[in-house]
Amino acid sequence: MTTTHAQEDGVHALERAWMEQAIALATDSGGSGGGPFGALIAKDGQVVATGHNQVTAALDPSAHAEVSAIRAACKELNTFSLAGCVLVTSCEPCPMCLSTALWARVDRLVYAADRHDAAVAGFDDRAFYDLFDKRPQADWPLEVAHLDVPDRTRPFDTWVAKGDRVEY
């Protein structure tokens, strides 16, 4: 399928409007005591769900805007797969949010501010990217250990043997 310039312009116009909405969500969140991050999920040209940072309000370190929007979209669409969806977020996703978007099978991700902008404001996303990109695991700020036990694959064996499992 070929895309015309008019179709591309329409997509970009939608994404710009959605970005304005994500930035407004982030601004409202930051101004009302939440973190200054906002995100939305769109499908077929329509916004399906929105989210804003709720880490301090929910006392949940995983309650980032992108994760909140992905969770809300999955509930709204009654699926764990967001294939065919666009994630629009006010800031470049941290590794956790990027991983969540990958697991959700989002087709496209669009962001405005980047990890360096976030770092200037005091958010350590850049430090986490640096950790995963450059530092050997031995230098991480938490210990990661592999414990080899005889039945370590039992959950997977049970899963593989289950004839009615839902692949993801």
PDB file of C-alpha atoms in Angstrom:
ATOM      1  CA  MET A   1       0.000   0.000   0.000  1.00  0.00           C
ATOM      2  CA  THR A   2       1.420   3.370  -0.936  1.00  0.00           C
ATOM      3  CA  THR A   3       0.915   6.468   1.131  1.00  0.00           C
ATOM      4  CA  THR A   4       0.229   9.827  -0.497  1.00  0.00           C
ATOM      5  CA  HIS A   5       1.635  13.117   0.758  1.00  0.00           C
ATOM      6  CA  ALA A   6      -1.891  14.193   1.720  1.00  0.00           C
ATOM      7  CA  GLN A   7      -2.275  11.039   3.863  1.00  0.00           C
ATOM      8  CA  GLU A   8       1.135  11.664   5.460  1.00  0.00           C
ATOM      9  CA  ASP A   9       0.212  15.298   6.149  1.00  0.00           C
ATOM     10  CA  GLY A  10      -3.046  14.125   7.766  1.00  0.00           C
ATOM     11  CA  VAL A  11      -1.180  11.655   9.986  1.00  0.00           C
ATOM     12  CA  HIS A  12       1.324  14.311  11.016  1.00  0.00           C
ATOM     13  CA  ALA A  13      -1.476  16.789  11.749  1.00  0.00           C
ATOM     14  CA  LEU A  14      -3.207  14.200  13.954  1.00  0.00           C
ATOM     15  CA  GLU A  15       0.044  13.403  15.745  1.00  0.00           C
ATOM     16  CA  ARG A  16       0.686  17.124  16.346  1.00  0.00           C
ATOM     17  CA  ALA A  17      -2.804  17.508  17.843  1.00  0.00           C
ATOM     18  CA  TRP A  18      -2.284  14.413  19.977  1.00  0.00           C
ATOM     19  CA  MET A  19       1.101  15.741  21.106  1.00  0.00           C
ATOM     20  CA  GLU A  20      -0.535  18.985  22.188  1.00  0.00           C
ATOM     21  CA  GLN A  21      -2.950  16.880  24.248  1.00  0.00           C
ATOM     22  CA  ALA A  22      -0.106  14.828  25.770  1.00  0.00           C
ATOM     23  CA  ILE A  23       1.804  17.993  26.664  1.00  0.00           C
ATOM     24  CA  ALA A  24      -1.360  19.470  28.230  1.00  0.00           C
ATOM     25  CA  LEU A  25      -1.806  16.275  30.290  1.00  0.00           C
ATOM     26  CA  ALA A  26       1.841  16.536  31.396  1.00  0.00           C
ATOM     27  CA  THR A  27       1.532  20.213  32.252  1.00  0.00           C
ATOM     28  CA  ASP A  28      -1.667  19.646  34.250  1.00  0.00           C
ATOM     29  CA  SER A  29      -0.103  16.681  36.049  1.00  0.00           C
ATOM     30  CA  GLY A  30       3.045  18.609  36.944  1.00  0.00           C
ATOM     31  CA  GLY A  31       1.004  21.584  38.101  1.00  0.00           C
ATOM     32  CA  SER A  32      -1.248  19.500  40.344  1.00  0.00           C
ATOM     33  CA  GLY A  33       1.443  17.576  42.205  1.00  0.00           C
ATOM     34  CA  GLY A  34       2.060  14.709  39.793  1.00  0.00           C
ATOM     35  CA  GLY A  35       5.062  14.217  37.581  1.00  0.00           C
ATOM     36  CA  PRO A  36       5.235  16.379  34.435  1.00  0.00           C
ATOM     37  CA  PHE A  37       4.558  13.569  31.961  1.00  0.00           C
ATOM     38  CA  GLY A  38       1.520  12.823  29.809  1.00  0.00           C
ATOM     39  CA  ALA A  39       0.719  10.196  27.193  1.00  0.00           C
ATOM     40  CA  LEU A  40      -2.088   8.861  25.064  1.00  0.00           C
ATOM     41  CA  ILE A  41      -2.851   5.859  22.908  1.00  0.00           C
ATOM     42  CA  ALA A  42      -4.596   6.364  19.572  1.00  0.00           C
ATOM     43  CA  LYS A  43      -6.031   3.824  17.157  1.00  0.00           C
ATOM     44  CA  ASP A  44      -7.668   4.371  13.797  1.00  0.00           C
ATOM     45  CA  GLY A  45      -7.321   8.139  14.148  1.00  0.00           C
ATOM     46  CA  GLN A  46      -9.037   8.306  17.553  1.00  0.00           C
ATOM     47  CA  VAL A  47      -7.671   8.705  21.067  1.00  0.00           C
ATOM     48  CA  VAL A  48      -8.443   5.508  22.960  1.00  0.00           C
ATOM     49  CA  ALA A  49      -6.943   6.350  26.357  1.00  0.00           C
ATOM     50  CA  THR A  50      -4.793   8.882  28.156  1.00  0.00           C
ATOM     51  CA  GLY A  51      -2.459   8.748  31.110  1.00  0.00           C
ATOM     52  CA  HIS A  52      -0.334  11.010  33.227  1.00  0.00           C
ATOM     53  CA  ASN A  53       2.392  10.386  35.746  1.00  0.00           C
ATOM     54  CA  GLN A  54       0.939   9.160  39.064  1.00  0.00           C
ATOM     55  CA  VAL A  55       4.091   7.864  40.761  1.00  0.00           C
ATOM     56  CA  THR A  56       3.807  10.002  43.896  1.00  0.00           C
ATOM     57  CA  ALA A  57      -0.002  10.102  44.003  1.00  0.00           C
ATOM     58  CA  ALA A  58      -0.348   6.322  43.733  1.00  0.00           C
ATOM     59  CA  LEU A  59       2.894   5.520  45.579  1.00  0.00           C
ATOM     60  CA  ASP A  60       3.679   3.337  42.572  1.00  0.00           C
ATOM     61  CA  PRO A  61       7.066   3.693  40.847  1.00  0.00           C
ATOM     62  CA  SER A  62       5.631   2.049  37.720  1.00  0.00           C
ATOM     63  CA  ALA A  63       2.758   4.566  37.362  1.00  0.00           C
ATOM     64  CA  HIS A  64       4.466   6.503  34.574  1.00  0.00           C
ATOM     65  CA  ALA A  65       2.293   8.292  32.014  1.00  0.00           C
ATOM     66  CA  GLU A  66       3.029   5.805  29.242  1.00  0.00           C
ATOM     67  CA  VAL A  67       2.333   2.758  31.411  1.00  0.00           C
ATOM     68  CA  SER A  68      -0.880   4.372  32.697  1.00  0.00           C
ATOM     69  CA  ALA A  69      -2.040   5.110  29.134  1.00  0.00           C
ATOM     70  CA  ILE A  70      -1.154   1.586  27.973  1.00  0.00           C
ATOM     71  CA  ARG A  71      -3.035   0.019  30.893  1.00  0.00           C
ATOM     72  CA  ALA A  72      -6.100   2.196  30.221  1.00  0.00           C
ATOM     73  CA  ALA A  73      -6.018   1.448  26.471  1.00  0.00           C
ATOM     74  CA  CYS A  74      -5.778  -2.293  27.067  1.00  0.00           C
ATOM     75  CA  LYS A  75      -8.823  -2.121  29.337  1.00  0.00           C
ATOM     76  CA  GLU A  76     -10.731   0.078  26.889  1.00  0.00           C
ATOM     77  CA  LEU A  77      -9.951  -2.194  23.928  1.00  0.00           C
ATOM     78  CA  ASN A  78     -10.271  -5.379  26.009  1.00  0.00           C
ATOM     79  CA  THR A  79      -6.917  -6.756  24.859  1.00  0.00           C
ATOM     80  CA  PHE A  80      -3.303  -7.037  25.928  1.00  0.00           C
ATOM     81  CA  SER A  81      -2.080  -6.233  22.404  1.00  0.00           C
ATOM     82  CA  LEU A  82      -2.053  -2.669  21.177  1.00  0.00           C
ATOM     83  CA  ALA A  83      -1.031  -3.614  17.647  1.00  0.00           C
ATOM     84  CA  GLY A  84      -2.339  -0.935  15.325  1.00  0.00           C
ATOM     85  CA  CYS A  85      -1.969   1.765  17.986  1.00  0.00           C
ATOM     86  CA  VAL A  86       0.212   4.842  18.345  1.00  0.00           C
ATOM     87  CA  LEU A  87       1.709   5.911  21.679  1.00  0.00           C
ATOM     88  CA  VAL A  88       2.129   9.685  21.878  1.00  0.00           C
ATOM     89  CA  THR A  89       4.044  10.932  24.903  1.00  0.00           C
ATOM     90  CA  SER A  90       5.268  14.289  26.110  1.00  0.00           C
ATOM     91  CA  CYS A  91       8.759  12.939  26.791  1.00  0.00           C
ATOM     92  CA  GLU A  92      11.002  10.178  25.495  1.00  0.00           C
ATOM     93  CA  PRO A  93       9.998   7.042  27.387  1.00  0.00           C
ATOM     94  CA  CYS A  94      12.318   5.651  30.020  1.00  0.00           C
ATOM     95  CA  PRO A  95      13.510   2.054  29.521  1.00  0.00           C
ATOM     96  CA  MET A  96      10.559   0.691  31.546  1.00  0.00           C
ATOM     97  CA  CYS A  97       7.998   2.564  29.470  1.00  0.00           C
ATOM     98  CA  LEU A  98       9.734   1.713  26.217  1.00  0.00           C
ATOM     99  CA  SER A  99       9.754  -1.954  27.232  1.00  0.00           C
ATOM    100  CA  THR A 100       6.063  -1.770  28.127  1.00  0.00           C
ATOM    101  CA  ALA A 101       5.304  -0.281  24.707  1.00  0.00           C
ATOM    102  CA  LEU A 102       7.260  -3.093  23.074  1.00  0.00           C
ATOM    103  CA  TRP A 103       5.414  -5.748  25.102  1.00  0.00           C
ATOM    104  CA  ALA A 104       2.100  -4.093  24.204  1.00  0.00           C
ATOM    105  CA  ARG A 105       3.074  -4.327  20.515  1.00  0.00           C
ATOM    106  CA  VAL A 106       2.417  -0.618  19.887  1.00  0.00           C
ATOM    107  CA  ASP A 107       3.047   0.135  16.194  1.00  0.00           C
ATOM    108  CA  ARG A 108       4.456   3.645  16.560  1.00  0.00           C
ATOM    109  CA  LEU A 109       5.810   5.818  19.344  1.00  0.00           C
ATOM    110  CA  VAL A 110       6.043   9.608  19.079  1.00  0.00           C
ATOM    111  CA  TYR A 111       7.631  11.803  21.758  1.00  0.00           C
ATOM    112  CA  ALA A 112       8.495  15.484  22.237  1.00  0.00           C
ATOM    113  CA  ALA A 113      11.053  16.221  24.989  1.00  0.00           C
ATOM    114  CA  ASP A 114      13.980  13.811  25.244  1.00  0.00           C
ATOM    115  CA  ARG A 115      15.914  12.112  28.060  1.00  0.00           C
ATOM    116  CA  HIS A 116      18.323  15.045  28.249  1.00  0.00           C
ATOM    117  CA  ASP A 117      15.466  17.515  28.751  1.00  0.00           C
ATOM    118  CA  ALA A 118      14.123  15.263  31.523  1.00  0.00           C
ATOM    119  CA  ALA A 119      17.547  15.079  33.183  1.00  0.00           C
ATOM    120  CA  VAL A 120      17.793  18.891  33.276  1.00  0.00           C
ATOM    121  CA  ALA A 121      14.473  18.887  35.170  1.00  0.00           C
ATOM    122  CA  GLY A 122      15.830  16.354  37.678  1.00  0.00           C
ATOM    123  CA  PHE A 123      14.478  13.110  36.245  1.00  0.00           C
ATOM    124  CA  ASP A 124      16.995  10.288  35.940  1.00  0.00           C
ATOM    125  CA  ASP A 125      15.777   8.593  32.762  1.00  0.00           C
ATOM    126  CA  ARG A 126      19.098   9.370  31.079  1.00  0.00           C
ATOM    127  CA  ALA A 127      20.946   7.661  33.933  1.00  0.00           C
ATOM    128  CA  PHE A 128      18.889   4.499  33.377  1.00  0.00           C
ATOM    129  CA  TYR A 129      19.548   4.535  29.646  1.00  0.00           C
ATOM    130  CA  ASP A 130      23.260   4.940  30.425  1.00  0.00           C
ATOM    131  CA  LEU A 131      23.067   2.075  32.896  1.00  0.00           C
ATOM    132  CA  PHE A 132      21.616  -0.322  30.331  1.00  0.00           C
ATOM    133  CA  ASP A 133      23.771   0.932  27.476  1.00  0.00           C
ATOM    134  CA  LYS A 134      27.185   1.292  29.033  1.00  0.00           C
ATOM    135  CA  ARG A 135      27.630  -0.140  32.488  1.00  0.00           C
ATOM    136  CA  PRO A 136      28.422  -3.785  33.070  1.00  0.00           C
ATOM    137  CA  GLN A 137      25.830  -5.472  35.250  1.00  0.00           C
ATOM    138  CA  ALA A 138      28.417  -5.824  38.028  1.00  0.00           C
ATOM    139  CA  ASP A 139      28.395  -2.004  38.357  1.00  0.00           C
ATOM    140  CA  TRP A 140      24.620  -1.616  38.632  1.00  0.00           C
ATOM    141  CA  PRO A 141      23.146  -0.092  41.809  1.00  0.00           C
ATOM    142  CA  LEU A 142      21.356  -3.352  42.606  1.00  0.00           C
ATOM    143  CA  GLU A 143      22.593  -6.890  42.720  1.00  0.00           C
ATOM    144  CA  VAL A 144      21.217  -9.226  40.079  1.00  0.00           C
ATOM    145  CA  ALA A 145      21.777 -12.903  40.813  1.00  0.00           C
ATOM    146  CA  HIS A 146      20.885 -16.120  39.012  1.00  0.00           C
ATOM    147  CA  LEU A 147      19.894 -18.981  41.290  1.00  0.00           C
ATOM    148  CA  ASP A 148      20.064 -22.292  39.431  1.00  0.00           C
ATOM    149  CA  VAL A 149      17.454 -24.680  40.835  1.00  0.00           C
ATOM    150  CA  PRO A 150      16.436 -28.081  39.425  1.00  0.00           C
ATOM    151  CA  ASP A 151      12.801 -27.158  38.681  1.00  0.00           C
ATOM    152  CA  ARG A 152      13.516 -23.732  37.202  1.00  0.00           C
ATOM    153  CA  THR A 153      11.689 -24.550  33.940  1.00  0.00           C
ATOM    154  CA  ARG A 154       8.594 -26.138  35.529  1.00  0.00           C
ATOM    155  CA  PRO A 155       6.369 -23.075  34.889  1.00  0.00           C
ATOM    156  CA  PHE A 156       7.436 -23.035  31.232  1.00  0.00           C
ATOM    157  CA  ASP A 157       6.947 -26.778  30.881  1.00  0.00           C
ATOM    158  CA  THR A 158       3.417 -26.409  32.244  1.00  0.00           C
ATOM    159  CA  TRP A 159       2.768 -23.490  29.893  1.00  0.00           C
ATOM    160  CA  VAL A 160       4.031 -25.340  26.793  1.00  0.00           C
ATOM    161  CA  ALA A 161       1.914 -28.396  27.673  1.00  0.00           C
ATOM    162  CA  LYS A 162      -1.256 -26.297  28.029  1.00  0.00           C
ATOM    163  CA  GLY A 163      -3.211 -26.779  24.817  1.00  0.00           C
ATOM    164  CA  ASP A 164      -5.505 -23.764  25.256  1.00  0.00           C
ATOM    165  CA  ARG A 165      -2.857 -21.188  26.146  1.00  0.00           C
ATOM    166  CA  VAL A 166      -3.117 -17.694  24.688  1.00  0.00           C
ATOM    167  CA  GLU A 167       0.154 -16.805  22.960  1.00  0.00           C
ATOM    168  CA  TYR A 168       1.544 -13.309  23.403  1.00  0.00           C
TER     169      TYR A 168
END
